[in-house]
Tab-separated table of C-alpha atoms and ligand atoms in Angstrom:
chain	number	residue	atom	x	y	z
A	1	UNK	CA	-91.755	166.634	110.208
A	2	UNK	CA	-91.502	170.640	110.609
A	3	UNK	CA	-88.368	172.301	111.095
A	4	UNK	CA	-87.232	172.836	115.004
A	5	UNK	CA	-88.117	176.204	116.157
A	6	UNK	CA	-86.300	177.617	118.922
A	7	UNK	CA	-88.337	180.718	118.706
A	8	UNK	CA	-90.866	180.059	121.581
A	9	UNK	CA	-88.798	177.696	124.230
A	10	UNK	CA	-88.276	179.306	127.603
A	11	UNK	CA	-85.652	181.458	128.064
A	12	UNK	CA	-82.327	179.210	129.569
A	13	UNK	CA	-83.558	176.163	127.316
A	14	UNK	CA	-80.051	174.114	127.335
A	15	UNK	CA	-81.969	171.254	125.323
A	16	UNK	CA	-85.092	170.156	124.078
A	17	UNK	CA	-86.769	167.208	122.403
A	18	UNK	CA	-89.607	167.735	119.613
A	19	UNK	CA	-91.817	164.483	119.423
A	20	UNK	CA	-94.840	165.284	116.516
A	21	UNK	CA	-97.163	163.330	117.753
A	22	UNK	CA	-98.622	164.148	114.192
A	23	UNK	CA	-96.288	161.809	112.517
A	24	UNK	CA	-96.223	159.162	115.498
A	25	UNK	CA	-100.734	159.054	114.345
A	26	UNK	CA	-99.292	159.146	110.808
A	27	UNK	CA	-97.020	155.650	111.373
A	28	UNK	CA	-99.468	153.816	113.510
A	29	UNK	CA	-101.881	154.282	110.595
A	30	UNK	CA	-99.694	153.532	107.945
A	31	UNK	CA	-98.756	150.140	109.790
A	32	UNK	CA	-102.147	149.380	110.055
A	33	UNK	CA	-103.003	149.904	106.329
A	34	UNK	CA	-99.859	147.867	105.480
A	35	UNK	CA	-100.998	144.515	107.745
A	36	UNK	CA	-104.947	145.402	107.756
A	37	UNK	CA	-107.359	142.611	108.012
A	38	UNK	CA	-104.472	141.948	110.449
A	39	UNK	CA	-104.780	144.281	113.803
A	40	UNK	CA	-102.139	146.816	114.269
A	41	UNK	CA	-101.367	147.159	118.600
A	42	UNK	CA	-98.490	149.725	119.522
A	43	UNK	CA	-95.573	148.528	122.395
A	44	UNK	CA	-95.191	151.175	124.884
A	45	UNK	CA	-92.843	149.991	126.835
A	46	UNK	CA	-90.431	151.905	128.302
A	47	UNK	CA	-92.418	155.113	128.793
A	48	UNK	CA	-92.928	154.567	124.813
A	49	UNK	CA	-89.234	154.255	123.931
A	50	UNK	CA	-88.603	157.644	126.404
A	51	UNK	CA	-90.872	159.517	124.842
A	52	UNK	CA	-93.520	160.029	127.004
A	53	UNK	CA	-96.548	157.501	127.066
A	54	UNK	CA	-98.597	159.954	128.950
A	55	UNK	CA	-98.156	162.138	125.077
A	56	UNK	CA	-97.742	159.168	122.759
A	57	UNK	CA	-100.775	156.744	124.331
A	58	UNK	CA	-103.659	159.045	123.836
A	59	UNK	CA	-102.615	159.949	120.054
A	60	UNK	CA	-102.162	156.666	119.236
A	61	UNK	CA	-105.810	155.964	120.816
A	62	UNK	CA	-107.012	159.033	118.904
A	63	UNK	CA	-105.698	157.294	115.519
A	64	UNK	CA	-107.354	154.208	116.380
A	65	UNK	CA	-105.033	151.502	118.586
A	66	UNK	CA	-107.174	149.308	120.529
A	67	UNK	CA	-104.304	147.518	121.735
A	68	UNK	CA	-101.081	148.634	123.758
A	69	UNK	CA	-98.131	146.226	124.839
A	70	UNK	CA	-96.426	147.099	128.170
A	71	UNK	CA	-93.471	145.264	129.510
A	72	UNK	CA	-94.437	145.493	133.562
A	73	UNK	CA	-97.483	145.916	135.525
A	74	UNK	CA	-96.342	149.309	136.831
A	75	UNK	CA	-96.080	150.579	132.782
A	76	UNK	CA	-99.850	148.871	132.642
A	77	UNK	CA	-101.545	151.115	135.293
A	78	UNK	CA	-100.257	154.115	133.417
A	79	UNK	CA	-101.569	153.223	131.072
A	80	UNK	CA	-104.675	152.253	132.281
A	81	UNK	CA	-105.420	155.783	133.098
A	82	UNK	CA	-104.665	157.206	129.518
A	83	UNK	CA	-106.284	154.404	127.690
A	84	UNK	CA	-109.821	153.447	129.969
A	85	UNK	CA	-110.676	150.880	127.253
A	86	UNK	CA	-107.879	149.889	125.610
A	87	UNK	CA	-106.610	146.068	126.110
A	88	UNK	CA	-103.096	145.923	127.264
A	89	UNK	CA	-100.225	143.111	127.460
A	90	UNK	CA	-98.464	142.823	129.809
A	91	UNK	CA	-94.891	141.587	128.190
A	92	UNK	CA	-93.413	140.439	131.200
A	93	UNK	CA	-95.958	138.236	132.134
A	94	UNK	CA	-96.825	136.880	136.027
A	95	UNK	CA	-94.218	137.952	138.827
A	96	UNK	CA	-94.929	135.844	141.510
A	97	UNK	CA	-98.135	136.973	143.572
A	98	UNK	CA	-98.681	139.908	141.328
A	99	UNK	CA	-101.771	138.416	139.929
A	100	UNK	CA	-103.819	140.699	142.317
A	101	UNK	CA	-102.435	143.586	140.498
A	102	UNK	CA	-103.586	142.715	137.627
A	103	UNK	CA	-106.883	141.834	137.400
A	104	UNK	CA	-107.332	145.520	139.561
A	105	UNK	CA	-107.120	147.207	136.152
A	106	UNK	CA	-108.016	145.094	133.956
A	107	UNK	CA	-104.411	143.887	132.854
A	108	UNK	CA	-103.608	140.537	130.301
A	109	UNK	CA	-100.526	139.293	131.349
A	110	UNK	CA	-98.080	137.396	129.116
A	111	UNK	CA	-97.781	133.893	130.683
A	112	UNK	CA	-94.095	132.610	129.697
A	113	UNK	CA	-94.478	128.713	131.556
A	114	UNK	CA	-96.770	126.872	133.093
A	115	UNK	CA	-95.842	127.883	136.780
A	116	UNK	CA	-97.183	131.424	135.485
A	117	UNK	CA	-100.269	129.834	133.460
A	118	UNK	CA	-101.345	127.303	136.849
A	119	UNK	CA	-100.640	130.831	139.085
A	120	UNK	CA	-102.996	132.402	136.991
A	121	UNK	CA	-105.588	130.528	136.755
A	122	UNK	CA	-105.868	130.249	139.944
A	123	UNK	CA	-106.409	133.904	140.145
A	124	UNK	CA	-109.166	133.966	138.246
A	125	UNK	CA	-111.773	133.120	141.065
A	126	UNK	CA	-109.722	134.074	143.844
A	127	UNK	CA	-109.843	138.119	142.325
A	128	UNK	CA	-113.052	137.796	139.858
A	129	UNK	CA	-112.479	141.832	138.448
A	130	UNK	CA	-115.484	144.187	138.297
A	131	UNK	CA	-113.201	145.768	134.830
A	132	UNK	CA	-114.968	142.741	133.333
A	133	UNK	CA	-117.735	142.464	133.626
A	134	UNK	CA	-119.172	143.456	129.526
A	135	UNK	CA	-116.331	141.513	128.535
A	136	UNK	CA	-117.181	137.768	128.490
A	137	UNK	CA	-117.318	136.428	125.958
A	138	UNK	CA	-116.748	138.708	123.194
A	139	UNK	CA	-112.934	137.837	122.064
A	140	UNK	CA	-113.397	133.566	123.722
A	141	UNK	CA	-116.555	133.079	123.356
A	142	UNK	CA	-115.655	129.361	125.075
A	143	UNK	CA	-113.574	131.167	127.660
A	144	UNK	CA	-115.282	130.953	131.595
A	145	UNK	CA	-114.285	133.709	133.396
A	146	UNK	CA	-113.926	136.461	130.724
A	147	UNK	CA	-110.250	137.382	132.606
A	148	UNK	CA	-108.295	137.067	129.562
A	149	UNK	CA	-103.812	136.380	129.491
A	150	UNK	CA	-101.535	135.885	126.066
A	151	UNK	CA	-99.643	132.952	126.138
A	152	UNK	CA	-96.106	133.251	124.425
A	153	UNK	CA	-94.484	130.126	123.307
A	154	UNK	CA	-90.886	129.535	122.652
A	155	UNK	CA	-90.352	129.415	119.329
A	156	UNK	CA	-86.045	130.187	118.816
A	157	UNK	CA	-85.758	133.636	120.539
A	158	UNK	CA	-85.626	131.195	123.844
A	159	UNK	CA	-86.014	133.970	125.970
A	160	UNK	CA	-89.708	134.166	127.061
A	161	UNK	CA	-91.974	131.607	126.370
A	162	UNK	CA	-93.845	127.743	126.746
A	163	UNK	CA	-90.981	124.752	125.533
A	164	UNK	CA	-92.782	122.036	123.423
A	165	UNK	CA	-93.268	119.866	126.649
A	166	UNK	CA	-95.513	122.574	128.236
A	167	UNK	CA	-97.414	122.803	125.559
A	168	UNK	CA	-98.688	120.247	125.718
A	169	UNK	CA	-98.639	119.413	128.732
A	170	UNK	CA	-101.477	122.248	128.817
A	171	UNK	CA	-103.213	121.459	125.340
A	172	UNK	CA	-104.392	117.608	127.883
A	173	UNK	CA	-104.807	119.320	131.131
A	174	UNK	CA	-108.883	120.627	130.040
A	175	UNK	CA	-109.345	121.589	133.324
A	176	UNK	CA	-106.733	123.866	133.338
A	177	UNK	CA	-107.789	125.009	130.098
A	178	UNK	CA	-111.448	125.368	130.805
A	179	UNK	CA	-110.539	127.891	133.673
A	180	UNK	CA	-108.478	130.271	130.665
A	181	UNK	CA	-109.441	132.794	128.226
A	182	UNK	CA	-106.581	133.036	125.756
A	183	UNK	CA	-106.454	135.890	123.727
A	184	UNK	CA	-103.433	136.051	122.207
A	185	UNK	CA	-101.083	133.443	121.319
A	186	UNK	CA	-98.346	134.940	120.767
A	187	UNK	CA	-93.670	134.320	119.644
A	188	UNK	CA	-90.956	136.845	119.213
A	189	UNK	CA	-88.913	136.991	116.318
A	190	UNK	CA	-84.956	136.948	117.045
A	191	UNK	CA	-83.595	138.015	113.580
A	192	UNK	CA	-86.710	139.687	111.513
A	193	UNK	CA	-84.442	142.571	110.643
A	194	UNK	CA	-82.933	140.305	108.465
A	195	UNK	CA	-85.143	139.075	105.913
A	196	UNK	CA	-82.743	136.444	104.077
A	197	UNK	CA	-82.161	135.256	107.104
A	198	UNK	CA	-83.535	131.113	107.621
A	199	UNK	CA	-84.402	131.874	111.665
A	200	UNK	CA	-87.289	133.911	110.298
A	201	UNK	CA	-89.260	131.075	108.116
A	202	UNK	CA	-88.018	128.326	111.018
A	203	UNK	CA	-89.567	130.643	113.424
A	204	UNK	CA	-92.348	130.992	111.418
A	205	UNK	CA	-93.057	127.100	110.769
A	206	UNK	CA	-92.649	126.053	115.038
A	207	UNK	CA	-95.233	129.106	116.038
A	208	UNK	CA	-97.492	127.262	113.302
A	209	UNK	CA	-96.695	123.973	114.849
A	210	UNK	CA	-97.085	125.178	118.407
A	211	UNK	CA	-99.915	127.259	118.162
A	212	UNK	CA	-102.235	124.756	116.939
A	213	UNK	CA	-101.221	122.083	119.863
A	214	UNK	CA	-103.693	124.968	121.227
A	215	UNK	CA	-107.353	125.339	121.297
A	216	UNK	CA	-108.533	128.262	118.485
A	217	UNK	CA	-107.269	131.411	119.574
A	218	UNK	CA	-105.960	134.807	117.417
A	219	UNK	CA	-102.167	134.947	116.887
A	220	UNK	CA	-99.368	137.396	117.036
A	221	UNK	CA	-96.060	136.847	115.371
A	222	UNK	CA	-94.443	140.373	114.353
A	223	UNK	CA	-92.961	143.359	115.716
A	224	UNK	CA	-91.842	146.608	113.841
A	225	UNK	CA	-89.225	144.192	111.525
A	226	UNK	CA	-91.070	140.841	111.152
A	227	UNK	CA	-94.912	142.929	109.985
A	228	UNK	CA	-92.406	143.684	107.067
A	229	UNK	CA	-91.171	140.731	106.045
A	230	UNK	CA	-95.202	139.675	104.732
A	231	UNK	CA	-98.216	138.882	104.538
A	232	UNK	CA	-97.429	135.429	106.193
A	233	UNK	CA	-95.714	137.138	109.234
A	234	UNK	CA	-99.359	139.493	110.635
A	235	UNK	CA	-101.160	136.327	111.623
A	236	UNK	CA	-104.026	138.508	113.921
A	237	UNK	CA	-102.331	141.100	115.506
A	238	UNK	CA	-99.288	142.540	114.279
A	239	UNK	CA	-97.029	144.205	117.037
A	240	UNK	CA	-94.610	147.648	116.257
A	241	UNK	CA	-92.604	149.753	118.765
A	242	UNK	CA	-90.124	151.248	117.338
A	243	UNK	CA	-91.437	152.230	113.730
A	244	UNK	CA	-93.899	153.680	115.490
A	245	UNK	CA	-91.479	155.823	116.815
A	246	UNK	CA	-89.626	156.196	113.295
A	247	UNK	CA	-87.219	153.815	113.368
A	248	UNK	CA	-86.249	152.366	110.541
A	249	UNK	CA	-83.933	149.081	111.569
A	250	UNK	CA	-85.476	146.653	108.884
A	251	UNK	CA	-82.761	145.736	106.843
A	252	UNK	CA	-84.556	144.495	103.692
A	253	UNK	CA	-86.420	147.723	102.845
A	254	UNK	CA	-88.153	150.860	103.658
A	255	UNK	CA	-90.456	150.629	106.578
A	256	UNK	CA	-93.273	152.894	105.514
A	257	UNK	CA	-92.588	155.323	108.727
A	258	UNK	CA	-91.301	159.571	108.961
A	259	UNK	CA	-88.936	160.017	111.898
A	260	UNK	CA	-90.620	161.494	114.896
A	261	UNK	CA	-88.094	163.061	117.402
A	262	UNK	CA	-85.881	164.987	117.018
A	263	UNK	CA	-83.059	166.675	119.549
A	264	UNK	CA	-81.175	169.932	119.343
A	265	UNK	CA	-79.480	171.131	122.397
A	266	UNK	CA	-77.910	175.220	122.808
A	267	UNK	CA	-74.168	175.597	121.866
A	268	UNK	CA	-72.744	177.862	125.321
A	269	UNK	CA	-69.819	179.004	123.934
A	270	UNK	CA	-66.599	179.387	121.413
A	271	UNK	CA	-63.382	178.904	121.713
A	272	UNK	CA	-60.702	180.006	119.448
A	273	UNK	CA	-57.506	177.824	119.886
A	274	UNK	CA	-54.443	177.787	118.626
A	275	UNK	CA	-52.147	174.117	117.426
A	276	UNK	CA	-51.332	172.484	120.357
A	277	UNK	CA	-54.148	172.618	123.165
A	278	UNK	CA	-56.333	169.554	123.990
A	279	UNK	CA	-59.790	169.384	124.672
A	280	UNK	CA	-62.099	167.819	127.569
A	281	UNK	CA	-61.614	165.286	130.413
A	282	UNK	CA	-58.522	162.977	129.716
A	283	UNK	CA	-57.063	165.407	126.918
A	284	UNK	CA	-57.575	162.621	124.183
A	285	UNK	CA	-58.026	164.753	121.571
A	286	UNK	CA	-54.927	167.380	120.434
A	287	UNK	CA	-55.585	170.665	118.295
A	288	UNK	CA	-53.698	169.404	115.169
A	289	UNK	CA	-53.427	172.832	113.452
A	290	UNK	CA	-55.846	176.342	114.565
A	291	UNK	CA	-59.219	174.879	115.640
A	292	UNK	CA	-62.905	177.070	116.774
A	293	UNK	CA	-64.837	174.731	118.990
A	294	UNK	CA	-67.734	175.534	120.229
A	295	UNK	CA	-69.573	173.626	123.544
A	296	UNK	CA	-72.620	172.516	123.984
A	297	UNK	CA	-74.948	172.200	126.220
A	298	UNK	CA	-75.325	167.854	126.328
A	299	UNK	CA	-74.003	164.954	127.526
A	300	UNK	CA	-74.252	161.427	129.022
A	301	UNK	CA	-76.634	162.898	131.324
A	302	UNK	CA	-78.806	164.244	128.331
A	303	UNK	CA	-78.453	161.315	126.197
A	304	UNK	CA	-75.313	161.624	124.606
A	305	UNK	CA	-73.333	158.366	125.146
A	306	UNK	CA	-70.590	158.240	125.891
A	307	UNK	CA	-68.838	155.967	123.564
A	308	UNK	CA	-69.498	158.719	120.650
A	309	UNK	CA	-66.474	160.610	122.275
A	310	UNK	CA	-64.072	160.464	119.925
A	311	UNK	CA	-59.417	161.432	119.891
A	312	UNK	CA	-57.179	162.810	117.683
A	313	UNK	CA	-57.161	159.547	115.701
A	314	UNK	CA	-60.719	158.220	116.370
A	315	UNK	CA	-63.754	159.448	114.912
A	316	UNK	CA	-67.018	159.841	117.105
A	317	UNK	CA	-70.280	161.254	117.506
A	318	UNK	CA	-71.217	164.075	115.068
A	319	UNK	CA	-74.088	167.120	115.032
A	320	UNK	CA	-74.874	169.754	113.170
A	321	UNK	CA	-75.061	172.993	113.143
A	322	UNK	CA	-75.898	174.944	110.661
A	323	UNK	CA	-76.978	172.501	108.537
A	324	UNK	CA	-73.307	171.421	108.413
A	325	UNK	CA	-72.055	168.440	109.996
A	326	UNK	CA	-69.347	168.758	112.772
A	327	UNK	CA	-66.950	166.338	114.790
A	328	UNK	CA	-67.637	165.646	118.258
A	329	UNK	CA	-63.738	166.683	119.596
A	330	UNK	CA	-62.181	164.396	123.165
A	331	UNK	CA	-65.098	163.063	125.494
A	332	UNK	CA	-68.413	163.359	126.150
A	333	UNK	CA	-68.839	164.757	129.643
A	334	UNK	CA	-72.072	164.682	131.137
A	335	UNK	CA	-73.264	168.486	130.411
A	336	UNK	CA	-71.314	168.842	127.652
A	337	UNK	CA	-70.204	168.087	124.356
A	338	UNK	CA	-67.252	169.337	122.513
A	339	UNK	CA	-67.582	170.121	119.009
A	340	UNK	CA	-65.247	171.290	116.357
A	341	UNK	CA	-66.487	173.622	114.339
A	342	UNK	CA	-63.647	174.925	113.173
A	343	UNK	CA	-65.093	174.462	108.843
A	344	UNK	CA	-68.654	176.003	109.256
A	345	UNK	CA	-68.660	177.864	106.455
A	346	UNK	CA	-70.871	181.331	106.767
A	347	UNK	CA	-72.026	182.843	109.628
A	348	UNK	CA	-69.415	181.876	112.612
A	349	UNK	CA	-70.857	179.410	115.796
A	350	UNK	CA	-71.406	181.262	117.750
A	351	UNK	CA	-73.841	181.275	121.150
A	352	UNK	CA	-76.993	180.861	121.293
A	353	UNK	CA	-77.143	178.764	117.885
A	354	UNK	CA	-78.765	175.514	118.296
A	355	UNK	CA	-77.029	172.213	117.723
A	356	UNK	CA	-78.755	169.062	115.627
A	357	UNK	CA	-78.523	165.739	117.862
A	358	UNK	CA	-81.231	164.159	116.483
A	359	UNK	CA	-83.199	165.311	113.210
A	360	UNK	CA	-83.439	165.796	108.974
A	361	UNK	CA	-79.220	165.409	109.132
A	362	UNK	CA	-78.848	162.460	111.395
A	363	UNK	CA	-80.940	159.409	111.911
A	364	UNK	CA	-81.030	157.962	114.828
A	365	UNK	CA	-79.962	154.787	113.304
A	366	UNK	CA	-77.260	156.839	112.089
A	367	UNK	CA	-76.772	158.044	117.262
A	368	UNK	CA	-76.865	154.424	116.935
A	369	UNK	CA	-73.908	152.883	114.650
A	370	UNK	CA	-71.718	155.863	115.782
A	371	UNK	CA	-71.507	154.522	119.743
A	372	UNK	CA	-71.946	151.178	118.654
A	373	UNK	CA	-75.512	150.352	119.646
A	374	UNK	CA	-79.405	150.723	118.498
A	375	UNK	CA	-81.517	153.260	117.542
A	376	UNK	CA	-83.576	151.306	120.105
A	377	UNK	CA	-81.136	152.337	122.799
A	378	UNK	CA	-81.087	155.928	121.722
A	379	UNK	CA	-84.746	156.652	122.070
A	380	UNK	CA	-85.145	154.641	125.638
A	381	UNK	CA	-81.891	157.238	127.378
A	382	UNK	CA	-83.052	160.422	126.226
A	383	UNK	CA	-82.546	162.268	129.050
A	384	UNK	CA	-85.455	163.867	131.294
A	385	UNK	CA	-83.681	167.264	131.796
A	386	UNK	CA	-84.568	167.849	128.263
A	387	UNK	CA	-87.596	170.269	127.612
A	388	UNK	CA	-89.922	168.762	125.939
A	389	UNK	CA	-92.193	170.068	122.453
A	390	UNK	CA	-95.195	167.765	121.900
A	391	UNK	CA	-95.939	168.602	117.867
A	392	UNK	CA	-99.402	167.384	117.127
A	393	UNK	CA	-103.142	168.515	115.560
A	394	UNK	CA	-103.755	171.421	118.209
A	395	UNK	CA	-105.285	169.712	120.523
A	396	UNK	CA	-102.689	167.026	121.432
A	397	UNK	CA	-100.148	169.231	121.202
A	398	UNK	CA	-98.025	170.692	125.024
A	399	UNK	CA	-95.377	170.658	126.242
A	400	UNK	CA	-93.045	169.819	129.730
B	501	PLP	C1	-90.722	145.208	122.324
B	501	PLP	C2	-91.819	144.035	121.638
B	501	PLP	C3	-92.547	144.323	120.411
B	501	PLP	C4	-90.990	145.748	119.794
B	501	PLP	O1	-90.581	145.360	119.248
B	501	PLP	P1	-90.590	146.705	118.062
B	501	PLP	O2	-89.177	146.162	117.622
B	501	PLP	O3	-89.684	147.818	118.884
B	501	PLP	O4	-91.277	146.421	117.088
B	501	PLP	C5	-93.086	143.305	120.264
B	501	PLP	N1	-93.195	142.585	120.844
B	501	PLP	C6	-92.417	141.617	121.243
B	501	PLP	C7	-92.019	140.637	122.571
B	501	PLP	C8	-90.785	142.720	122.207
B	501	PLP	O5	-90.567	142.347	123.999
């Protein structure tokens, strides 16, 4: 990812989220190559993990991605406008009475119960979709309507999925099966970040066993970490999200992706303070000697977790200014953090400098672990107030 360049920002920019669409596309290509001949889809729920689906989805489609997963029907409607011919799966499945909205945009629910399966099958005759003309038979020649869905099987995560009794009931109901076009049979791993965890092979075996009860269809088990567990886990399609955005959650080695996101915020003021002064709300952080404190224009409203606060005896979050690490001093407030820059060497830190919150020195994983959470939450909480810069091939770059 190219170094942060503050030169062409609009005057008054307090903070910047930089998203490298070329790196994102490169990550998708790298994962697609790793799992071939399996298909590599992209999970773009929650506004592409907070990075902006409006920019991320066209970049992935241009790289060759044809299948997208979102959580909700509303998200699917947005993705449909961005990728008119893509296959879109809705992970939350079918909410009561929501089939028509999915048919209207040719989106496929990931069905997780027999009740959902029945409601969907009934809807395929109620709401025939003009969008599905030509789709019939391409993926499932024995299907009846050409209106596809996915089936989610419960293999151990115990979150969403058809249990064994429901799967057996469906398998023996030929009338119901005959009204379904199953585009995908899938399940989700609970412990894929840890390759040594016994749950992985247990869920793999369970997925094979349960999917074998149903008519043959394409199958999918792995997300970002699952695809790192090896070929056995790839099946016909993998569904990474986090890794596409540069995430490295897998503990068994490096996922072949590069960072996509950087976050920087502006230094508004620098104070030289004598010993004994306190910094920030509730006066939790005291100067145990002369200290230089920089106030930076980023707070919890911008996605800086309040759990990155520090008191005198504890260490909270870090930022990097002039290439050097500095600790957050005191409480994170809504719009501001205060940072101890006393030991920064060279030119003194001054108004107008930029602080790296996420970037070459500070990964999303580090921020997550310092805040007692995970990089996924760091990404999805990035605030909407910061200026956004999208880097990429010339025709993809832009600002908003
Ligand atoms: C969110 C999600 C994914 C993507 O997971 P990552 O760890 O971000 O790759 C895949 N499958 C399901 C069912 C999900 O909920």
